[in-house]
Amino acid sequence: MRPFPEPVRTEDNHGFWDAADEGRLVIQRCATCARWQHPPRPMCPECGSLDQAWAEVSGGGVVYSCSVLHHPQHPAFDYPVVAALVDLDEGVRLVSTVVGVDAGAVRIGQRVHVRFAPTTAGGQIPVFAPEGRT
Ligand code: ZN
């Protein structure tokens, strides 16, 4: 598998990508009311607090939905690509991909666990693989 394109870092999401570079999956959590939120943003939609922190999560989750992409193809990716919505055990939904298994074998409800895949700039991004696989 070729390296993934380097993610675009913003003031709001750099904590997520910086942790991924270190092989850690973190999710933004409100320091006032403890609500998880993703994608990262400056204000908690629950309590309005601007005090947001990063908390490491287990990396385990379930495929909520998935689609196998064949076209149109971007030269940065190997096809087919599995586009997956993964519900983390902490209750946060991420857009990601599932690797380490044939694209057609990914199933809704399947247990997955985070892995880290290299990027073109030497960083890492979180991806998911079926639980129990290395
Ligand atoms: Zn809050």
Coordinates of C-alpha atoms and ligand atoms in Angstrom, one line a residue:
M1 CA 0.0 0.0 0.0
R2 CA 1.4 3.4 -0.9
P3 CA 1.6 6.2 1.7
F4 CA -1.5 8.3 2.1
P5 CA -1.5 11.9 1.2
E6 CA -0.5 14.2 4.1
P7 CA -3.6 15.6 5.8
V8 CA -4.3 19.3 5.8
R9 CA -3.7 20.6 9.3
T10 CA -5.7 23.5 10.7
E11 CA -5.8 25.3 14.0
D12 CA -8.7 23.1 15.1
N13 CA -7.4 19.6 14.0
H14 CA -3.7 19.7 14.4
G15 CA -3.9 17.9 17.8
F16 CA -5.6 15.0 16.1
W17 CA -2.9 14.7 13.3
D18 CA 0.0 15.4 15.6
A19 CA -1.1 12.5 17.9
A20 CA -1.5 10.2 14.9
D21 CA 2.1 11.0 13.9
E22 CA 3.0 9.5 17.3
G23 CA 0.8 6.5 16.8
R24 CA -1.9 7.7 19.2
L25 CA -5.6 8.1 18.4
V26 CA -7.0 11.1 20.3
I27 CA -10.4 12.7 20.1
Q28 CA -11.4 16.2 21.3
R29 CA -13.2 16.3 24.5
C30 CA -14.9 19.2 26.2
A31 CA -13.0 20.0 29.4
T32 CA -16.2 21.5 30.9
C33 CA -18.9 18.9 30.3
A34 CA -16.7 15.9 29.0
R35 CA -18.6 15.6 25.7
W36 CA -16.6 13.9 22.9
Q37 CA -16.7 15.7 19.6
H38 CA -15.3 14.9 16.2
P39 CA -14.4 16.5 13.8
P40 CA -12.5 18.9 16.1
R41 CA -13.9 22.4 16.5
P42 CA -13.3 25.3 18.9
M43 CA -16.6 25.3 20.8
C44 CA -18.6 22.5 22.5
P45 CA -22.1 22.2 20.9
E46 CA -23.5 21.0 24.2
C47 CA -22.4 23.6 26.7
G48 CA -20.7 26.3 24.6
S49 CA -17.3 26.0 26.3
L50 CA -14.2 27.0 24.4
D51 CA -12.1 24.8 26.7
Q52 CA -11.4 21.7 24.5
A53 CA -8.8 19.1 25.3
W54 CA -7.5 15.9 23.6
A55 CA -8.1 12.5 25.1
E56 CA -6.6 9.2 24.0
V57 CA -9.2 6.6 23.1
S58 CA -9.0 2.8 23.0
G59 CA -8.9 2.6 19.2
G60 CA -11.6 -0.1 19.1
G61 CA -14.8 0.3 17.3
V62 CA -17.5 -1.0 14.9
V63 CA -18.0 -0.4 11.2
Y64 CA -21.2 1.7 11.1
S65 CA -21.3 1.9 7.3
C66 CA -18.9 1.3 4.4
S67 CA -18.7 1.7 0.7
V68 CA -16.1 0.2 -1.8
L69 CA -14.9 3.0 -4.1
H70 CA -13.8 2.1 -7.6
H71 CA -14.3 5.4 -9.6
P72 CA -13.4 8.1 -10.0
Q73 CA -9.8 7.3 -9.2
H74 CA -7.3 9.7 -7.7
P75 CA -3.6 8.9 -8.4
A76 CA -2.8 9.1 -4.7
F77 CA -4.7 6.0 -3.8
D78 CA -4.7 2.3 -4.6
Y79 CA -8.1 1.0 -5.6
P80 CA -10.5 -0.2 -4.6
V81 CA -10.7 2.0 -1.5
V82 CA -12.9 1.2 1.4
A83 CA -14.6 4.4 2.7
A84 CA -15.9 3.5 6.2
L85 CA -17.7 5.2 9.0
V86 CA -16.3 3.7 12.2
D87 CA -18.1 4.2 15.5
L88 CA -15.5 4.2 18.2
D89 CA -16.2 2.5 21.5
E90 CA -16.3 6.0 23.1
G91 CA -19.3 6.9 20.9
V92 CA -17.6 9.0 18.3
R93 CA -18.0 8.4 14.6
L94 CA -14.9 8.8 12.3
V95 CA -14.6 8.7 8.5
S96 CA -11.7 6.4 7.7
T97 CA -10.8 3.3 5.7
V98 CA -10.4 -0.4 6.5
V99 CA -7.2 -2.1 5.5
G100 CA -5.8 -5.6 5.9
V101 CA -8.8 -7.3 4.4
D102 CA -10.3 -7.6 0.9
A103 CA -12.5 -4.6 0.2
G104 CA -15.5 -6.7 -0.4
A105 CA -15.1 -8.5 2.9
V106 CA -15.7 -5.4 5.1
R107 CA -19.1 -5.7 6.9
I108 CA -21.4 -3.3 8.8
G109 CA -21.1 -4.2 12.4
Q110 CA -17.6 -5.7 12.1
R111 CA -15.3 -5.0 15.0
V112 CA -12.2 -3.0 13.9
H113 CA -9.2 -1.5 15.7
V114 CA -7.0 1.4 14.8
R115 CA -3.7 1.1 13.0
F116 CA -1.5 3.8 11.7
A117 CA -0.5 4.1 8.1
P118 CA 2.3 6.2 6.7
T119 CA 1.8 9.5 4.8
T120 CA 3.8 10.9 2.0
A121 CA 5.5 13.5 4.3
G122 CA 6.6 10.8 6.9
G123 CA 3.7 11.2 9.2
Q124 CA 0.9 8.7 10.0
I125 CA -2.9 8.7 9.7
P126 CA -5.3 6.4 11.6
V127 CA -6.9 3.6 9.6
F128 CA -8.7 0.6 10.8
A129 CA -8.2 -3.2 10.4
P130 CA -10.4 -6.1 11.5
E131 CA -9.9 -6.7 15.2
G132 CA -7.5 -9.5 16.0
R133 CA -5.3 -8.8 12.9
T134 CA -1.9 -7.2 13.1
Ligands
ZN1 ZN -19.1 21.0 26.8

